[in-house]
Amino acid sequence: DTAVSQTPKYLVTQMGNDKSIKCEQNLGHDTMYWYKQDSKKFLKIMFSYNNKELIINETVPNRFSPKSPDKAHLNLHINSLELGDSAVYFCASSQSQRNTIYFGEGSWLTVV
Amino acid sequence: AQSVTQLDSQVPVFEEAPVELRCNYSSSVSVYLFWYVQYPNQGLQLLLKYLSGSTLVKGINGFEAEFNKSQTSFHLRKPSVHISDTAEYFCAVIENGNTGKLIFGQGTTLQVKP
């Protein structure tokens, strides 16, 4: 069983489109995250939710909107996609905000 | 502000040779330290972590790391590497008491040659 699963794994879309990436964790964790890995492989946190409450909101354009319907899910919706949004987006989870963070397999987003 | 520096962007090494991947961090408070591995086109997998206790921590796949508080380092080592260890390795830190915000280093590409 995959602990943190995200879909789709690969996504190619045109500029201006709106897309969503879904994430689910079956670890029973109360905290979930979205991280972005750019073309130089640099990883940076975007958002974090604890018990469905937004805890961390880094400097991310308003076009990015996370949604957490319950503790086990954290989806990422992106409006009006731009070329610069091309990256790998990682979902992750942990039990509380001070414990080990476990990552999903990543979603490779390419905007053309 | 905390930061993580991985001193080598690429480390080429021959199979069965030992390897050390270096990581230094800066923080004004105590930290938790992690090493993650990313195989080509795959996600991030936790190799090992230091939360407290013994400064020498052992992880999966024969890797180990040593926390050195005075030198603010957390270098990753393996006595004998395999071709399958070829991957990107990331050092990361969370400040104790922080809200789960992992700060990553730039990554080190380990290239194991036959």
Short mmCIF file of C-alpha atoms in Angstrom, two decimals:
data_model
loop_
_atom_site.label_atom_id
_atom_site.label_comp_id
_atom_site.label_asym_id
_atom_site.label_seq_id
_atom_site.Cartn_x
_atom_site.Cartn_y
_atom_site.Cartn_z
CA ASP A 1 0.00 0.00 0.00
CA THR A 2 1.30 3.41 -0.96
CA ALA A 3 1.53 5.65 2.11
CA VAL A 4 1.30 9.01 0.33
CA SER A 5 -0.20 8.80 -3.13
CA GLN A 6 -0.71 11.59 -5.58
CA THR A 7 -2.34 11.76 -9.00
CA PRO A 8 -1.61 12.29 -11.76
CA LYS A 9 2.08 11.39 -11.89
CA TYR A 10 2.58 13.14 -15.22
CA LEU A 11 0.61 16.08 -16.54
CA VAL A 12 1.22 18.04 -19.73
CA THR A 13 -1.05 21.01 -20.28
CA GLN A 14 -1.26 24.28 -22.13
CA MET A 15 -0.69 27.75 -20.71
CA GLY A 16 -3.81 29.31 -19.30
CA ASN A 17 -5.43 26.03 -18.31
CA ASP A 18 -6.57 25.14 -14.79
CA LYS A 19 -5.42 21.84 -13.33
CA SER A 20 -5.58 19.94 -10.05
CA ILE A 21 -3.27 17.46 -8.37
CA LYS A 22 -4.78 15.17 -5.77
CA CYS A 23 -3.06 13.73 -2.74
CA GLU A 24 -4.10 11.13 -0.20
CA GLN A 25 -2.24 9.63 2.74
CA ASN A 26 -3.17 6.44 4.59
CA LEU A 27 -0.71 6.88 7.46
CA GLY A 28 -3.21 8.48 9.82
CA HIS A 29 -1.12 11.66 9.92
CA ASP A 30 -2.63 14.99 10.90
CA THR A 31 -0.36 17.26 8.84
CA MET A 32 0.02 17.42 5.07
CA TYR A 33 2.22 19.49 2.79
CA TRP A 34 2.90 20.54 -0.77
CA TYR A 35 6.51 21.02 -1.85
CA LYS A 36 7.76 22.20 -5.23
CA GLN A 37 10.93 20.97 -6.94
CA ASP A 38 12.15 23.28 -9.68
CA SER A 39 14.19 22.48 -12.77
CA LYS A 40 17.41 22.73 -10.75
CA LYS A 41 16.02 20.14 -8.34
CA PHE A 42 15.69 22.67 -5.54
CA LEU A 43 12.90 21.77 -3.09
CA LYS A 44 10.82 24.32 -1.28
CA ILE A 45 7.68 24.16 0.82
CA MET A 46 4.53 25.76 -0.57
CA PHE A 47 1.77 24.94 1.93
CA SER A 48 1.08 22.91 5.02
CA TYR A 49 -2.18 21.93 6.65
CA ASN A 50 -2.68 20.59 10.16
CA ASN A 51 -6.08 19.00 10.83
CA LYS A 52 -7.45 20.77 7.75
CA GLU A 53 -6.20 24.15 8.95
CA LEU A 54 -3.70 26.11 6.86
CA ILE A 55 -0.48 26.46 8.84
CA ILE A 56 2.17 27.43 6.32
CA ASN A 57 1.55 29.53 3.24
CA GLU A 58 4.82 30.48 1.62
CA THR A 59 5.15 33.20 -0.98
CA VAL A 60 3.13 31.43 -3.63
CA PRO A 61 1.02 33.13 -6.34
CA ASN A 62 -2.70 33.28 -5.65
CA ARG A 63 -3.21 31.04 -8.66
CA PHE A 64 -2.22 28.16 -6.39
CA SER A 65 -4.95 27.11 -4.00
CA PRO A 66 -4.70 24.11 -1.69
CA LYS A 67 -7.81 22.41 -0.41
CA SER A 68 -8.02 19.90 2.42
CA PRO A 69 -11.43 18.24 2.60
CA ASP A 70 -10.26 16.02 5.46
CA LYS A 71 -7.06 15.08 7.29
CA ALA A 72 -6.19 12.40 4.75
CA HIS A 73 -6.45 14.55 1.64
CA LEU A 74 -4.74 17.69 0.40
CA ASN A 75 -5.36 18.74 -3.17
CA LEU A 76 -3.59 21.45 -5.12
CA HIS A 77 -5.47 23.49 -7.69
CA ILE A 78 -3.62 25.75 -10.09
CA ASN A 79 -5.37 28.39 -12.14
CA SER A 80 -4.15 30.05 -15.34
CA LEU A 81 -1.06 27.90 -15.65
CA GLU A 82 2.15 29.58 -16.74
CA LEU A 83 5.33 28.17 -18.28
CA GLY A 84 7.16 28.83 -15.02
CA ASP A 85 4.81 26.50 -13.16
CA SER A 86 6.50 23.55 -14.82
CA ALA A 87 8.00 21.57 -11.94
CA VAL A 88 7.62 18.48 -9.83
CA TYR A 89 5.07 18.87 -7.06
CA PHE A 90 5.43 16.65 -4.02
CA CYS A 91 2.75 15.94 -1.50
CA ALA A 92 3.90 14.89 1.96
CA SER A 93 2.57 14.13 5.41
CA SER A 94 3.69 13.84 9.02
CA GLN A 95 2.24 13.20 12.44
CA SER A 96 2.24 16.65 13.98
CA GLN A 97 4.49 19.33 12.62
CA ARG A 98 7.65 18.17 14.35
CA ASN A 99 7.98 14.64 13.14
CA THR A 100 9.41 12.93 10.11
CA ILE A 101 7.87 14.02 6.84
CA TYR A 102 7.04 11.32 4.30
CA PHE A 103 6.78 12.20 0.63
CA GLY A 104 4.70 10.95 -2.25
CA GLU A 105 6.07 9.95 -5.64
CA GLY A 106 5.66 13.41 -7.13
CA SER A 107 3.61 14.88 -9.95
CA TRP A 108 5.58 16.04 -12.99
CA LEU A 109 3.79 19.09 -14.39
CA THR A 110 4.82 20.42 -17.80
CA VAL A 111 3.19 23.59 -19.11
CA VAL A 112 3.56 24.15 -22.86
CA ALA B 1 17.26 32.15 9.33
CA GLN B 2 18.18 28.54 8.95
CA SER B 3 19.89 27.26 5.84
CA VAL B 4 21.42 24.04 4.56
CA THR B 5 24.51 23.77 2.38
CA GLN B 6 25.52 20.65 0.56
CA LEU B 7 29.12 21.27 -0.30
CA ASP B 8 29.33 19.06 -3.38
CA SER B 9 26.90 19.26 -6.28
CA GLN B 10 28.25 16.07 -7.85
CA VAL B 11 30.23 13.19 -6.40
CA PRO B 12 31.56 10.59 -8.84
CA VAL B 13 32.82 7.39 -7.25
CA PHE B 14 33.69 3.89 -8.36
CA GLU B 15 31.61 0.92 -7.28
CA GLU B 16 32.60 -0.59 -3.92
CA ALA B 17 34.47 2.57 -2.91
CA PRO B 18 33.49 4.52 0.22
CA VAL B 19 31.64 7.80 -0.12
CA GLU B 20 30.88 10.83 2.01
CA LEU B 21 28.28 13.44 1.09
CA ARG B 22 28.73 16.62 3.07
CA CYS B 23 26.03 18.73 4.65
CA ASN B 24 26.31 21.81 6.84
CA TYR B 25 23.48 23.79 8.35
CA SER B 26 23.03 27.07 10.10
CA SER B 27 20.49 27.62 12.83
CA SER B 28 20.32 29.50 16.09
CA VAL B 29 18.26 26.79 17.79
CA SER B 30 18.37 23.03 17.98
CA VAL B 31 17.34 21.14 14.88
CA TYR B 32 16.14 17.86 13.50
CA LEU B 33 18.18 16.61 10.55
CA PHE B 34 17.29 14.36 7.64
CA TRP B 35 18.75 12.80 4.53
CA TYR B 36 16.44 11.94 1.65
CA VAL B 37 17.27 10.09 -1.58
CA GLN B 38 15.63 10.63 -4.94
CA TYR B 39 16.18 8.00 -7.62
CA PRO B 40 15.68 9.12 -11.23
CA ASN B 41 12.08 10.10 -11.92
CA GLN B 42 10.97 8.98 -8.49
CA GLY B 43 9.86 10.55 -5.24
CA LEU B 44 11.79 11.36 -2.10
CA GLN B 45 12.60 8.48 0.19
CA LEU B 46 13.79 8.95 3.75
CA LEU B 47 17.29 7.53 4.26
CA LEU B 48 17.81 8.44 7.90
CA LYS B 49 17.10 11.08 10.51
CA TYR B 50 18.55 12.61 13.64
CA LEU B 51 16.04 13.80 16.22
CA SER B 52 17.96 13.33 19.48
CA GLY B 53 20.20 10.85 21.29
CA SER B 54 23.16 9.13 19.67
CA THR B 55 24.88 11.35 17.16
CA LEU B 56 25.62 8.43 14.84
CA VAL B 57 22.48 7.36 13.05
CA LYS B 58 22.08 4.41 10.74
CA GLY B 59 19.65 4.36 7.86
CA ILE B 60 18.51 2.16 5.05
CA ASN B 61 20.72 0.68 2.33
CA GLY B 62 23.84 0.74 4.50
CA PHE B 63 24.01 4.52 4.89
CA GLU B 64 24.88 6.29 8.11
CA ALA B 65 25.34 9.89 9.18
CA GLU B 66 26.93 11.67 12.10
CA PHE B 67 25.54 14.78 13.73
CA ASN B 68 28.28 17.16 14.81
CA LYS B 69 26.81 20.06 16.75
CA SER B 70 30.02 22.03 17.11
CA GLN B 71 30.66 21.92 13.37
CA THR B 72 26.94 22.13 12.51
CA SER B 73 27.36 19.22 10.12
CA PHE B 74 25.46 16.07 9.25
CA HIS B 75 27.59 14.21 6.71
CA LEU B 76 26.29 11.07 5.04
CA ARG B 77 28.57 8.06 4.57
CA LYS B 78 28.56 4.61 3.07
CA PRO B 79 31.58 2.28 3.28
CA SER B 80 30.97 0.59 -0.08
CA VAL B 81 28.64 1.92 -2.74
CA HIS B 82 26.74 0.05 -5.44
CA ILE B 83 25.65 1.08 -8.89
CA SER B 84 22.10 1.19 -7.55
CA ASP B 85 23.07 4.00 -5.16
CA THR B 86 23.27 6.40 -8.11
CA ALA B 87 20.74 9.07 -7.22
CA GLU B 88 20.22 12.60 -5.91
CA TYR B 89 20.71 13.02 -2.17
CA PHE B 90 19.15 15.83 -0.17
CA CYS B 91 20.03 17.00 3.31
CA ALA B 92 17.23 18.80 5.16
CA VAL B 93 16.60 20.43 8.53
CA ILE B 94 13.64 21.40 10.67
CA GLU B 95 14.17 23.83 13.50
CA ASN B 96 13.01 22.39 16.80
CA GLY B 97 9.70 23.99 17.55
CA ASN B 98 9.12 25.05 13.99
CA THR B 99 5.95 24.23 12.12
CA GLY B 100 7.15 21.28 10.08
CA LYS B 101 8.92 23.41 7.51
CA LEU B 102 11.72 21.35 5.99
CA ILE B 103 14.59 23.41 4.63
CA PHE B 104 16.48 21.51 1.95
CA GLY B 105 20.01 21.72 0.68
CA GLN B 106 20.70 22.01 -3.02
CA GLY B 107 21.20 18.28 -3.46
CA THR B 108 24.22 16.14 -4.32
CA THR B 109 24.25 13.86 -7.34
CA LEU B 110 26.01 10.62 -6.50
CA GLN B 111 27.29 8.92 -9.66
CA VAL B 112 28.55 5.40 -9.06
CA LYS B 113 30.71 4.08 -11.89
CA PRO B 114 31.47 0.41 -12.61
#
